[in-house]
Structure formats: structure tokens, C-alpha cells
PDB file of C-alpha atoms in Angstrom:
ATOM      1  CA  UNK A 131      -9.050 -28.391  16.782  1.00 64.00           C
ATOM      2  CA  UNK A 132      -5.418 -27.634  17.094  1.00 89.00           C
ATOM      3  CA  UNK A 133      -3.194 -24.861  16.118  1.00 94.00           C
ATOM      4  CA  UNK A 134       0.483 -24.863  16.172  1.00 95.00           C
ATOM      5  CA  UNK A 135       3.231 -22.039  15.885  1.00 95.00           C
ATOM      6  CA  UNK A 136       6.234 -21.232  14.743  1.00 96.00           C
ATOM      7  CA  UNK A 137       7.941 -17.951  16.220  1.00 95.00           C
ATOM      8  CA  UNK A 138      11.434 -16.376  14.974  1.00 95.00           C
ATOM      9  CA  UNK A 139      12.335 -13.358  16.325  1.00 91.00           C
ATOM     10  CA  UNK A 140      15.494 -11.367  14.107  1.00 89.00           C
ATOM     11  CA  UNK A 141      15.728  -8.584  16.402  1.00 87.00           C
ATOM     12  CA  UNK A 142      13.090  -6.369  14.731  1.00 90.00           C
ATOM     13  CA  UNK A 143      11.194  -8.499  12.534  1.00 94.00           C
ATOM     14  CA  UNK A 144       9.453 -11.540  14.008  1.00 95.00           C
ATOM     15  CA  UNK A 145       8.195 -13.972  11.211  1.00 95.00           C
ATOM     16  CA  UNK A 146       5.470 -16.495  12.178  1.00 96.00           C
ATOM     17  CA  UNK A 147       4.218 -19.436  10.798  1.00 97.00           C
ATOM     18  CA  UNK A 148       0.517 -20.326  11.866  1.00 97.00           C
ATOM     19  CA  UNK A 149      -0.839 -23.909  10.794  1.00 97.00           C
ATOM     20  CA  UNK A 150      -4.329 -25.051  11.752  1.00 96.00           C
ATOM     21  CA  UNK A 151      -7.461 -23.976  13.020  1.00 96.00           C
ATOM     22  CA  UNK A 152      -7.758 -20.865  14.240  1.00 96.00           C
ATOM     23  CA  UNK A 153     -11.335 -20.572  16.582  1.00 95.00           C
ATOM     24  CA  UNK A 154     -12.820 -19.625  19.693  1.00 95.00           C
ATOM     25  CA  UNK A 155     -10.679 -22.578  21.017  1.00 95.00           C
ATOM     26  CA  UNK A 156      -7.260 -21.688  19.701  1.00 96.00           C
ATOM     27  CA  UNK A 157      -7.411 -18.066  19.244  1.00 95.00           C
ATOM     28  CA  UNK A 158      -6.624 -17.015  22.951  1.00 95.00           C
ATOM     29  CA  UNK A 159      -3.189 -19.569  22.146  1.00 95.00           C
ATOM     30  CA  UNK A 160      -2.125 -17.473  19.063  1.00 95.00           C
ATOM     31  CA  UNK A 161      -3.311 -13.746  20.706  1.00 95.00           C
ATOM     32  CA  UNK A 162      -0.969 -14.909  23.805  1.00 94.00           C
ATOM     33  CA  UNK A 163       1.888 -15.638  21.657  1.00 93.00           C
ATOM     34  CA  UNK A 164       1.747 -12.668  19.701  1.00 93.00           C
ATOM     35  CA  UNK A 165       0.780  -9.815  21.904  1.00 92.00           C
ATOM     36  CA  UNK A 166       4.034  -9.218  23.914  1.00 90.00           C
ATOM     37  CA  UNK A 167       5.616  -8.772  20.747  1.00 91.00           C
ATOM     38  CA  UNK A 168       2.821  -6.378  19.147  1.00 93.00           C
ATOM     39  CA  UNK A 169       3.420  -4.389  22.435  1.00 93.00           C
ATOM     40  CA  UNK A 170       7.170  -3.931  20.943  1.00 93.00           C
ATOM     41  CA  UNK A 171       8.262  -0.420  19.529  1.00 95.00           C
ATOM     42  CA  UNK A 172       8.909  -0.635  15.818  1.00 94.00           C
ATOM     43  CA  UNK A 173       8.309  -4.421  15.393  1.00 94.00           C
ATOM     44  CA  UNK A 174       7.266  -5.568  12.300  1.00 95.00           C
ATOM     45  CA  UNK A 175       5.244  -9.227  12.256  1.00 95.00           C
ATOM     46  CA  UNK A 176       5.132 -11.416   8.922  1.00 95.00           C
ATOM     47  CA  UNK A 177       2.415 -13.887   9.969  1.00 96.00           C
ATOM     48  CA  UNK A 178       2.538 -16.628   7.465  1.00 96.00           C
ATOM     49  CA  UNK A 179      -1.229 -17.938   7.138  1.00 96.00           C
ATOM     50  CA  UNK A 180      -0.585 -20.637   4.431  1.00 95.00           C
ATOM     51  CA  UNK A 181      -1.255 -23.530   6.444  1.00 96.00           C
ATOM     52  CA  UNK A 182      -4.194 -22.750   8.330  1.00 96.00           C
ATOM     53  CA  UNK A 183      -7.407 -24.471   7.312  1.00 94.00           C
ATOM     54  CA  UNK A 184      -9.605 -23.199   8.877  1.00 94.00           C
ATOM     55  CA  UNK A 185     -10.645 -19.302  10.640  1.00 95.00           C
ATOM     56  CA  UNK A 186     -13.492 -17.766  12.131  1.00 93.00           C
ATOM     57  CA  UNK A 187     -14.589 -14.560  13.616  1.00 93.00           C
ATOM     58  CA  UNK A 188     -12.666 -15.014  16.694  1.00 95.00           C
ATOM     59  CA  UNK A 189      -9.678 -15.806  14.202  1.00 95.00           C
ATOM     60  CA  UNK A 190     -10.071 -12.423  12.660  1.00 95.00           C
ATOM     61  CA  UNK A 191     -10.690 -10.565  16.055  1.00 95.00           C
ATOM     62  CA  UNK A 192      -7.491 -11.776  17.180  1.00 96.00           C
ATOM     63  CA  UNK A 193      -5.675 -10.350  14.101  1.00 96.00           C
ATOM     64  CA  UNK A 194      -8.254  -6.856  14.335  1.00 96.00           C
ATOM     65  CA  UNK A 195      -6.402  -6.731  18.075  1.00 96.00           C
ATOM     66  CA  UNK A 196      -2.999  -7.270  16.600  1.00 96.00           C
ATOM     67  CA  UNK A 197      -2.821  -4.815  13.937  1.00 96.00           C
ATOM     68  CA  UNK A 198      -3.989  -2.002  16.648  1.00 96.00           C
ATOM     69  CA  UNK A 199      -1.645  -2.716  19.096  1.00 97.00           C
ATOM     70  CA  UNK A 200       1.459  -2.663  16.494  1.00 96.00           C
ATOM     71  CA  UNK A 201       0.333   0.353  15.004  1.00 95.00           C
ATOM     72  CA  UNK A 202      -0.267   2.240  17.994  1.00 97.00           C
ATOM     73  CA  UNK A 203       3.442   0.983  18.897  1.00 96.00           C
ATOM     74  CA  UNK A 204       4.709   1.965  15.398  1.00 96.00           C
ATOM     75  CA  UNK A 205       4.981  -1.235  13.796  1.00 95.00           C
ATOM     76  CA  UNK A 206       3.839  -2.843  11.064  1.00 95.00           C
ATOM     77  CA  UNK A 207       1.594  -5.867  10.492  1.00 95.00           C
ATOM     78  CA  UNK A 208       1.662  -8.336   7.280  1.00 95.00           C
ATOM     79  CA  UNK A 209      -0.502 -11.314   6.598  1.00 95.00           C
ATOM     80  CA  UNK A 210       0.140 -13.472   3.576  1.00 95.00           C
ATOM     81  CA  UNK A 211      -0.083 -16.877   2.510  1.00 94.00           C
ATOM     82  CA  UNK A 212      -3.977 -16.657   2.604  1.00 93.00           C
ATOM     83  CA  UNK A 213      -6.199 -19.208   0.684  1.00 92.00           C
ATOM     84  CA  UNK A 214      -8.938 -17.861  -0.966  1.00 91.00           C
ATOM     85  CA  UNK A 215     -11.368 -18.711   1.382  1.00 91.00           C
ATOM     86  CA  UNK A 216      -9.449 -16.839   3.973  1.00 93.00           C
ATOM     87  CA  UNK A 217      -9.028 -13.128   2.030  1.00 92.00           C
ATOM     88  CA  UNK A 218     -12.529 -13.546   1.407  1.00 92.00           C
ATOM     89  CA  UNK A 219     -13.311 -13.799   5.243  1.00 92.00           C
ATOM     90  CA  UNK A 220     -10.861 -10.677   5.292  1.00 94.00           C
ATOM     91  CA  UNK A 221     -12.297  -8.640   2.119  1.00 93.00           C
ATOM     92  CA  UNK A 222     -15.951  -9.334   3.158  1.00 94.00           C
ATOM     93  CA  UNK A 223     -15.169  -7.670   6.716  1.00 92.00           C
ATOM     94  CA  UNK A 224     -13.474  -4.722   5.200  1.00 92.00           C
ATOM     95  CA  UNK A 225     -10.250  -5.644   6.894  1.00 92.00           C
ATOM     96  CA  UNK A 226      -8.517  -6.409   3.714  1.00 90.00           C
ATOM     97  CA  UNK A 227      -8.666  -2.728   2.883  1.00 91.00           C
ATOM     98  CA  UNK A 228      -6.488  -1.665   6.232  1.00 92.00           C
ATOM     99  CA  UNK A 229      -4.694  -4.493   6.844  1.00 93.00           C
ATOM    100  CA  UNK A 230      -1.579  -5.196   5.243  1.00 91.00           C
ATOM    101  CA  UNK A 231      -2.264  -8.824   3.388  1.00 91.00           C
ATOM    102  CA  UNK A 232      -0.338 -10.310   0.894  1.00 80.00           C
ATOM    103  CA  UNK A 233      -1.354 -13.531  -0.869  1.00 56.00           C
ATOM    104  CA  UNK A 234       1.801 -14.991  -1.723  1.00 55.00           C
ATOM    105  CA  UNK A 235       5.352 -13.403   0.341  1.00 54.00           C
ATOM    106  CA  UNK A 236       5.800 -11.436   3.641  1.00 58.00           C
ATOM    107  CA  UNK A 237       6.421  -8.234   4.051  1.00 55.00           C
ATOM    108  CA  UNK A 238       8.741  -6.053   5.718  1.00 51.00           C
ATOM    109  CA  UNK A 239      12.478  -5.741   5.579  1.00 41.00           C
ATOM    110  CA  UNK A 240      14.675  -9.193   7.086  1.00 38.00           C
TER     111      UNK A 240
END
């Protein structure tokens, strides 16, 4: 179980690439990474989801804790890349109807 991640920051958009597992074991990695820039006036995050394999319920409360915190900071959140298997772990939850997930591109102005 491994993760791995790949972090640019261009001033006001930070684009991430995730590739892995995302579980209990690697989830506190990726929620460490992210949440000083969530806590970031205005930022906007394109988390790029394409090569993860594998997510579970901590996966998805780590993203649930992300999307708060840069909306309460006036930000703005975008998934994409998902497989199947992982907008159906987002649809069945309900957070694919608040959450800003696209299957194929980021979001959010470069």
C-alpha cells in the first residue's frame, strides 16, 4: 500500500497528481500534503485521480475534509481523472452531487 504525489503550485492554482492507494494507511500522507494549501485564501486545487487504484472511505473522508476547508477559505476544489469504480464510490455517497468532479480534465483557470 503506497501512494505517491505530485504537487505544483502556480501561485493560485495548485495541480496534483495522486497515484496509488488511497486507505486508512495513506490517507493521513495525502490530507498532510494538501491541507496547508486548502487553508489558502482563493486557492483552487485540480487533484488529478487517474492513477489511483484503489480508495476507500477514509480516501473519501480525506477529500469530504478538503472540499470544506477550501470553501470555507473561498476556493475551489476539482477532482477528475476518476475511473468508474471511483465516481461510483463518489455518486453512491452523494458527494458527486457537491463536489466538483470531472471525469476526464481539471478544472479551474492555469
Amino acid at each position: 500500500m503506497n501512494i505517491s504525489l505530485d504537487m505544483k503550485d502556480n501561485n493560485q492554482v495548485i495541480d496534483v497528481k495522486v497515484s496509488g492507494e488511497i486507505d486508512a494507511y495513506t490517507a493521513p500522507q495525502l490530507r498532510e500534503a494538501l491541507s496547508s494549501s486548502a487553508e489558502e485564501k482563493g486557492k483552487t486545487i485540480n487533484v488529478d485521480l487517474s492513477d489511483v487504484t484503489y480508495m476507500d472511505s477514509t480516501g473519501l473522508g480525506v477529500f469530504v475534509g478538503l472540499f470544506k476547508t477550501v470553501n470555507s477559505n473561498e476556493g475551489q476544489l476539482y477532482l477528475y481523472g476518476l475511473s468508474d469504480r471511483l465516481r461510483r464510490l463518489f455518486d453512491i455517497t452523494g458527494l458527486g452531487d457537491i463536489m466538483n468532479i470531472n471525469s476526464g480534465v481539471k478544472g479551474g483557470a492555469e
